[in-house]
mmCIF file of C-alpha atoms in Angstrom:
data_model
loop_
_atom_site.group_PDB
_atom_site.id
_atom_site.type_symbol
_atom_site.label_atom_id
_atom_site.label_comp_id
_atom_site.label_asym_id
_atom_site.label_seq_id
_atom_site.Cartn_x
_atom_site.Cartn_y
_atom_site.Cartn_z
ATOM 1 C CA MET A 1 22.317 -12.817 -0.548
ATOM 2 C CA GLY A 2 19.417 -10.767 0.369
ATOM 3 C CA GLU A 3 16.058 -10.835 -1.723
ATOM 4 C CA VAL A 4 14.986 -8.648 -4.247
ATOM 5 C CA TYR A 5 11.373 -7.232 -4.867
ATOM 6 C CA LEU A 6 11.171 -5.275 -8.345
ATOM 7 C CA LEU A 7 8.099 -3.539 -9.673
ATOM 8 C CA THR A 8 7.675 -3.458 -13.141
ATOM 9 C CA GLY A 9 4.910 -1.985 -15.504
ATOM 10 C CA GLU A 10 3.757 0.440 -18.169
ATOM 11 C CA PRO A 11 4.239 4.219 -17.521
ATOM 12 C CA GLY A 12 1.467 5.233 -15.512
ATOM 13 C CA SER A 13 0.814 1.843 -14.043
ATOM 14 C CA GLY A 14 1.655 3.032 -10.328
ATOM 15 C CA LYS A 15 5.200 2.049 -9.819
ATOM 16 C CA THR A 16 6.529 5.077 -7.798
ATOM 17 C CA THR A 17 3.192 5.322 -6.269
ATOM 18 C CA ALA A 18 3.727 1.789 -5.003
ATOM 19 C CA ILE A 19 7.035 2.435 -3.772
ATOM 20 C CA LYS A 20 5.836 5.380 -1.748
ATOM 21 C CA LYS A 21 3.572 3.499 -0.020
ATOM 22 C CA VAL A 22 6.015 0.743 0.776
ATOM 23 C CA VAL A 23 8.307 3.686 2.224
ATOM 24 C CA ALA A 24 5.312 4.855 4.356
ATOM 25 C CA ALA A 25 4.316 1.431 5.723
ATOM 26 C CA LEU A 26 8.029 0.663 6.598
ATOM 27 C CA GLY A 27 8.854 3.981 7.882
ATOM 28 C CA PRO A 28 12.245 5.600 7.954
ATOM 29 C CA GLU A 29 14.002 3.415 10.646
ATOM 30 C CA HIS A 30 13.508 0.588 8.303
ATOM 31 C CA CYS A 31 14.318 1.589 4.606
ATOM 32 C CA ASP A 32 16.573 4.321 3.015
ATOM 33 C CA GLY A 33 17.021 5.150 -0.765
ATOM 34 C CA PHE A 34 15.447 7.112 -3.319
ATOM 35 C CA TYR A 35 12.753 7.251 -5.919
ATOM 36 C CA THR A 36 12.117 9.397 -9.148
ATOM 37 C CA GLU A 37 9.326 12.054 -9.745
ATOM 38 C CA GLU A 38 8.224 13.763 -12.857
ATOM 39 C CA VAL A 39 8.831 17.406 -13.150
ATOM 40 C CA ARG A 40 6.042 19.128 -14.675
ATOM 41 C CA VAL A 41 5.753 22.508 -15.914
ATOM 42 C CA SER A 42 2.057 23.783 -16.927
ATOM 43 C CA GLY A 43 0.805 20.214 -16.748
ATOM 44 C CA GLN A 44 3.571 19.101 -19.213
ATOM 45 C CA ARG A 45 6.556 16.611 -18.277
ATOM 46 C CA THR A 46 9.519 18.455 -18.515
ATOM 47 C CA GLY A 47 12.009 15.872 -16.787
ATOM 48 C CA PHE A 48 12.515 14.072 -13.702
ATOM 49 C CA GLU A 49 14.291 14.406 -10.528
ATOM 50 C CA ILE A 50 15.724 12.092 -7.731
ATOM 51 C CA VAL A 51 14.297 12.402 -4.430
ATOM 52 C CA THR A 52 15.962 10.898 -1.452
ATOM 53 C CA LEU A 53 13.895 9.368 1.515
ATOM 54 C CA ASP A 54 15.344 12.445 3.705
ATOM 55 C CA GLY A 55 13.922 14.805 1.316
ATOM 56 C CA GLN A 56 16.993 15.948 -0.661
ATOM 57 C CA ARG A 57 16.295 16.511 -4.305
ATOM 58 C CA GLY A 58 18.538 16.850 -7.772
ATOM 59 C CA LEU A 59 17.605 17.042 -11.390
ATOM 60 C CA LEU A 60 17.955 13.835 -13.302
ATOM 61 C CA ALA A 61 16.708 14.487 -16.662
ATOM 62 C CA SER A 62 15.223 17.574 -18.350
ATOM 63 C CA THR A 63 14.108 18.311 -21.904
ATOM 64 C CA SER A 64 16.140 21.623 -21.525
ATOM 65 C CA GLN A 65 19.413 19.631 -20.454
ATOM 66 C CA SER A 66 22.326 19.806 -22.867
ATOM 67 C CA SER A 67 23.863 16.621 -22.215
ATOM 68 C CA PRO A 68 26.045 13.957 -24.091
ATOM 69 C CA HIS A 69 23.730 11.374 -22.186
ATOM 70 C CA ARG A 70 20.077 11.175 -23.950
ATOM 71 C CA VAL A 71 17.283 9.102 -23.391
ATOM 72 C CA GLY A 72 14.442 9.931 -25.923
ATOM 73 C CA ARG A 73 13.918 13.782 -25.483
ATOM 74 C CA TYR A 74 15.412 14.116 -22.584
ATOM 75 C CA GLY A 75 19.029 15.195 -21.467
ATOM 76 C CA VAL A 76 20.275 13.261 -18.509
ATOM 77 C CA ASP A 77 22.510 14.721 -15.985
ATOM 78 C CA LEU A 78 24.011 11.907 -13.737
ATOM 79 C CA THR A 79 25.481 14.549 -11.046
ATOM 80 C CA ALA A 80 22.272 14.156 -8.700
ATOM 81 C CA LEU A 81 22.267 10.141 -9.046
ATOM 82 C CA GLU A 82 26.043 9.749 -8.388
ATOM 83 C CA SER A 83 25.631 12.137 -5.421
ATOM 84 C CA LEU A 84 22.300 12.035 -3.595
ATOM 85 C CA GLY A 85 21.215 8.708 -5.060
ATOM 86 C CA LEU A 86 24.450 6.517 -4.437
ATOM 87 C CA ALA A 87 24.793 8.268 -1.006
ATOM 88 C CA ALA A 88 21.267 7.077 -0.182
ATOM 89 C CA ILE A 89 21.731 3.471 -1.484
ATOM 90 C CA GLN A 90 25.029 3.396 0.483
ATOM 91 C CA HIS A 91 23.653 4.770 3.850
ATOM 92 C CA ALA A 92 20.736 2.343 3.450
ATOM 93 C CA LEU A 93 23.138 -0.429 2.865
ATOM 94 C CA GLN A 94 25.057 0.189 5.999
ATOM 95 C CA THR A 95 21.978 1.014 8.393
ATOM 96 C CA ARG A 96 18.731 -0.132 7.173
ATOM 97 C CA PRO A 97 17.420 -3.707 6.419
ATOM 98 C CA VAL A 98 15.496 -2.515 3.168
ATOM 99 C CA VAL A 99 16.804 -0.656 0.234
ATOM 100 C CA ILE A 100 14.804 1.254 -1.796
ATOM 101 C CA ILE A 101 15.831 1.879 -5.795
ATOM 102 C CA ASP A 102 13.314 3.720 -7.930
ATOM 103 C CA GLU A 103 14.105 3.119 -10.344
ATOM 104 C CA ILE A 104 16.407 0.764 -12.411
ATOM 105 C CA GLY A 105 15.892 2.197 -15.767
ATOM 106 C CA PRO A 106 17.584 3.341 -19.119
ATOM 107 C CA MET A 107 18.760 6.873 -17.632
ATOM 108 C CA GLU A 108 20.192 5.217 -14.312
ATOM 109 C CA LEU A 109 21.884 2.762 -15.905
ATOM 110 C CA LEU A 110 24.095 5.226 -17.992
ATOM 111 C CA SER A 111 25.857 5.278 -14.734
ATOM 112 C CA PRO A 112 28.416 2.592 -14.144
ATOM 113 C CA ALA A 113 28.608 3.800 -10.584
ATOM 114 C CA PHE A 114 24.987 3.079 -10.096
ATOM 115 C CA ARG A 115 25.236 -0.078 -11.473
ATOM 116 C CA GLU A 116 28.049 -0.979 -9.329
ATOM 117 C CA ALA A 117 25.785 0.029 -6.392
ATOM 118 C CA VAL A 118 22.819 -1.921 -7.024
ATOM 119 C CA SER A 119 25.711 -4.894 -7.559
ATOM 120 C CA ALA A 120 26.792 -4.180 -4.276
ATOM 121 C CA VAL A 121 23.055 -4.434 -2.779
ATOM 122 C CA LEU A 122 22.641 -7.559 -4.617
ATOM 123 C CA GLU A 123 25.634 -9.152 -3.002
ATOM 124 C CA SER A 124 24.390 -8.014 0.608
ATOM 125 C CA SER A 125 21.951 -9.494 3.249
ATOM 126 C CA ARG A 126 19.864 -6.217 2.413
ATOM 127 C CA THR A 127 16.355 -6.753 0.867
ATOM 128 C CA LEU A 128 16.051 -4.332 -2.268
ATOM 129 C CA VAL A 129 12.659 -3.131 -3.055
ATOM 130 C CA GLY A 130 12.675 -0.978 -6.295
ATOM 131 C CA THR A 131 11.039 -0.520 -9.687
ATOM 132 C CA ILE A 132 12.751 -1.879 -13.131
ATOM 133 C CA VAL A 133 12.179 -0.765 -16.812
ATOM 134 C CA LEU A 134 9.482 -3.259 -18.034
ATOM 135 C CA ARG A 135 10.847 -3.195 -21.892
ATOM 136 C CA PRO A 136 13.856 -5.462 -22.644
ATOM 137 C CA TYR A 137 16.985 -3.717 -21.582
ATOM 138 C CA PRO A 138 20.725 -4.582 -21.408
ATOM 139 C CA TRP A 139 21.811 -4.999 -17.492
ATOM 140 C CA ALA A 140 18.156 -4.640 -16.410
ATOM 141 C CA ASP A 141 17.280 -8.110 -18.172
ATOM 142 C CA GLU A 142 20.135 -9.837 -16.258
ATOM 143 C CA LEU A 143 18.653 -8.625 -13.066
ATOM 144 C CA LYS A 144 15.073 -9.822 -13.895
ATOM 145 C CA ARG A 145 16.556 -13.038 -14.364
ATOM 146 C CA ARG A 146 18.724 -13.367 -11.291
ATOM 147 C CA PRO A 147 17.811 -16.101 -9.026
ATOM 148 C CA GLY A 148 16.009 -14.579 -5.922
ATOM 149 C CA THR A 149 14.632 -12.046 -7.881
ATOM 150 C CA HIS A 150 10.964 -11.498 -7.524
ATOM 151 C CA LEU A 151 9.371 -9.717 -10.816
ATOM 152 C CA LEU A 152 5.865 -8.032 -10.291
ATOM 153 C CA GLU A 153 4.418 -6.505 -13.185
ATOM 154 C CA LEU A 154 1.733 -3.751 -11.807
ATOM 155 C CA THR A 155 -1.489 -2.714 -13.961
ATOM 156 C CA THR A 156 -4.127 -0.373 -13.066
ATOM 157 C CA THR A 157 -6.553 -3.573 -11.897
ATOM 158 C CA ASN A 158 -3.795 -5.506 -9.546
ATOM 159 C CA ARG A 159 -1.794 -2.379 -8.287
ATOM 160 C CA ASP A 160 -3.330 -1.732 -5.188
ATOM 161 C CA ARG A 161 -3.720 -5.512 -4.263
ATOM 162 C CA LEU A 162 -0.034 -6.285 -4.825
ATOM 163 C CA THR A 163 1.182 -3.425 -3.351
ATOM 164 C CA GLU A 164 -0.758 -3.979 -0.323
ATOM 165 C CA GLU A 165 0.642 -7.776 -0.209
ATOM 166 C CA LEU A 166 4.012 -6.597 -0.876
ATOM 167 C CA VAL A 167 3.822 -4.286 2.056
ATOM 168 C CA THR A 168 2.274 -7.056 4.460
ATOM 169 C CA PHE A 169 4.932 -9.616 3.155
ATOM 170 C CA LEU A 170 7.730 -7.073 4.253
ATOM 171 C CA LEU A 171 6.079 -6.077 7.499
ATOM 172 C CA GLN A 172 6.102 -9.840 8.152
ATOM 173 C CA LYS A 173 9.843 -10.398 7.429
ATOM 174 C CA LEU A 174 10.717 -7.592 9.829
ATOM 175 C CA ARG A 175 8.627 -8.959 12.570
ATOM 176 C CA GLU A 176 10.133 -12.277 11.981
ATOM 177 C CA GLN A 177 13.717 -10.722 12.412
ATOM 178 C CA GLY A 178 12.730 -8.715 15.440
ATOM 179 C CA MET A 179 13.011 -5.194 13.918
ATOM 180 C CA LEU A 180 9.514 -4.048 14.669
ATOM 181 C CA LYS A 181 9.006 -2.025 17.771
ATOM 182 C CA ARG A 182 5.953 -2.814 20.078
ATOM 183 C CA GLY A 183 3.894 -0.190 18.718
ATOM 184 C CA GLU A 184 4.749 -0.928 15.160
ATOM 185 C CA GLU A 185 4.174 -4.401 15.611
ATOM 186 C CA GLN A 186 0.621 -3.839 16.709
ATOM 187 C CA ALA A 187 -0.028 -1.348 13.886
ATOM 188 C CA GLY A 188 1.454 -4.189 11.554
ATOM 189 C CA ARG A 189 -0.988 -6.705 13.093
ATOM 190 C CA GLU A 190 -4.152 -4.208 12.562
ATOM 191 C CA GLU A 191 -3.005 -3.626 9.088
ATOM 192 C CA GLY A 192 -2.437 -7.141 8.016
ATOM 193 C CA GLU A 193 -5.402 -9.148 9.312
ATOM 194 C CA GLY A 194 -5.280 -12.535 7.155
ATOM 195 C CA SER A 195 -1.817 -11.406 6.513
ATOM 196 C CA GLN A 196 -0.929 -14.998 5.747
ATOM 197 C CA ARG A 197 -3.214 -15.249 2.906
ATOM 198 C CA GLY A 198 -1.697 -11.812 1.900
ATOM 199 C CA VAL A 199 1.884 -13.472 1.853
ATOM 200 C CA GLN A 200 0.881 -16.690 0.216
ATOM 201 C CA SER A 201 -0.739 -14.545 -2.470
ATOM 202 C CA PHE A 202 2.152 -12.353 -2.855
ATOM 203 C CA ARG A 203 4.295 -15.186 -3.124
ATOM 204 C CA SER A 204 2.106 -16.783 -5.773
ATOM 205 C CA ALA A 205 2.248 -13.250 -7.763
ATOM 206 C CA ALA A 206 5.952 -13.013 -7.300
ATOM 207 C CA GLU A 207 6.510 -16.561 -8.733
ATOM 208 C CA GLY A 208 3.930 -16.411 -11.563
ATOM 209 C CA GLU A 209 3.430 -12.812 -12.693
ATOM 210 C CA GLY A 210 6.245 -12.557 -15.297
ATOM 211 C CA TYR A 211 7.063 -9.513 -17.548
ATOM 212 C CA GLY A 212 6.456 -8.736 -21.218
ATOM 213 C CA ASP A 213 7.871 -6.719 -23.792
ATOM 214 C CA GLY A 214 7.505 -3.126 -23.254
ATOM 215 C CA PRO A 215 6.737 0.025 -25.489
ATOM 216 C CA SER A 216 9.287 0.441 -28.071
ATOM 217 C CA ASP A 217 9.075 4.174 -28.148
ATOM 218 C CA SER A 218 11.690 5.698 -26.179
ATOM 219 C CA ASP A 219 9.686 8.188 -24.274
ATOM 220 C CA ARG A 220 7.485 5.402 -22.974
ATOM 221 C CA GLN A 221 10.427 3.505 -21.348
ATOM 222 C CA LEU A 222 10.388 6.046 -18.420
ATOM 223 C CA SER A 223 8.622 5.764 -15.414
ATOM 224 C CA THR A 224 5.836 7.682 -14.596
ATOM 225 C CA GLY A 225 4.972 6.421 -11.393
#
C-alpha cells in the first residue's frame, strides 16, 4: 500500500491553496486528480465546483440546486464528481505516482462510487495527497486512523511551513524513485536546500500533529481552502 498525506483544518486554513502549491511543484507529469473550488456570486459563496488538474470543471453543490442530497444549505449534485472527479482519480491511479483528492468531505462521501475510488487508491502503491474534513465524520474517521495515513492539521500560522515541507518531502520521494528529469531534479535541489531538515520536520509533524473536533455548524464543515 502507498502512503497517504491528508491535510485538514478549519475552513479558511488554506487546505486547497496548499494542494494547488503541491500540484504546481510536482507538475502534471507526476500527479493527477482534482480539487474543489468555491463558487462565488457578488462576493457571496453560493456553491462548490470540481476542478480536474487538466482544467475540466463541474458543479458539485449550490444553494440553488434542487437535490435529495443536502449538506447544510447546499444541494449536492454528484454527477460531476462521479464523472469528472472519478475519471481523474482513475487516470492518476493508472499513470501517475501521486493522486490528488481535494476533498474527502461530507459532500463527496455521499457517493458510494467516490468511496470505492478512494479505497482503490489506498490499496494501490500510489501516494495519496488530499484534504479531509476536520470534524468527526463517518468513513473519514476510519481513514484518519488507518495505518500509513499521515494527518496534518493546517492553521494560518503553520500552513506555509507544512506545505513547503510536504512539497520538499514529495520531491525527495520522486527523486529517490528516479522519476525526476534532470531539469526537475536541479530545480528540486535549488528549492529544497536543507531538504533533509525539511523532511525530518515534516515527518515529525505528520506523526505528531493530530486532529481535533471541528465546528459543529453544518456549513462550517465545508472546505473553503
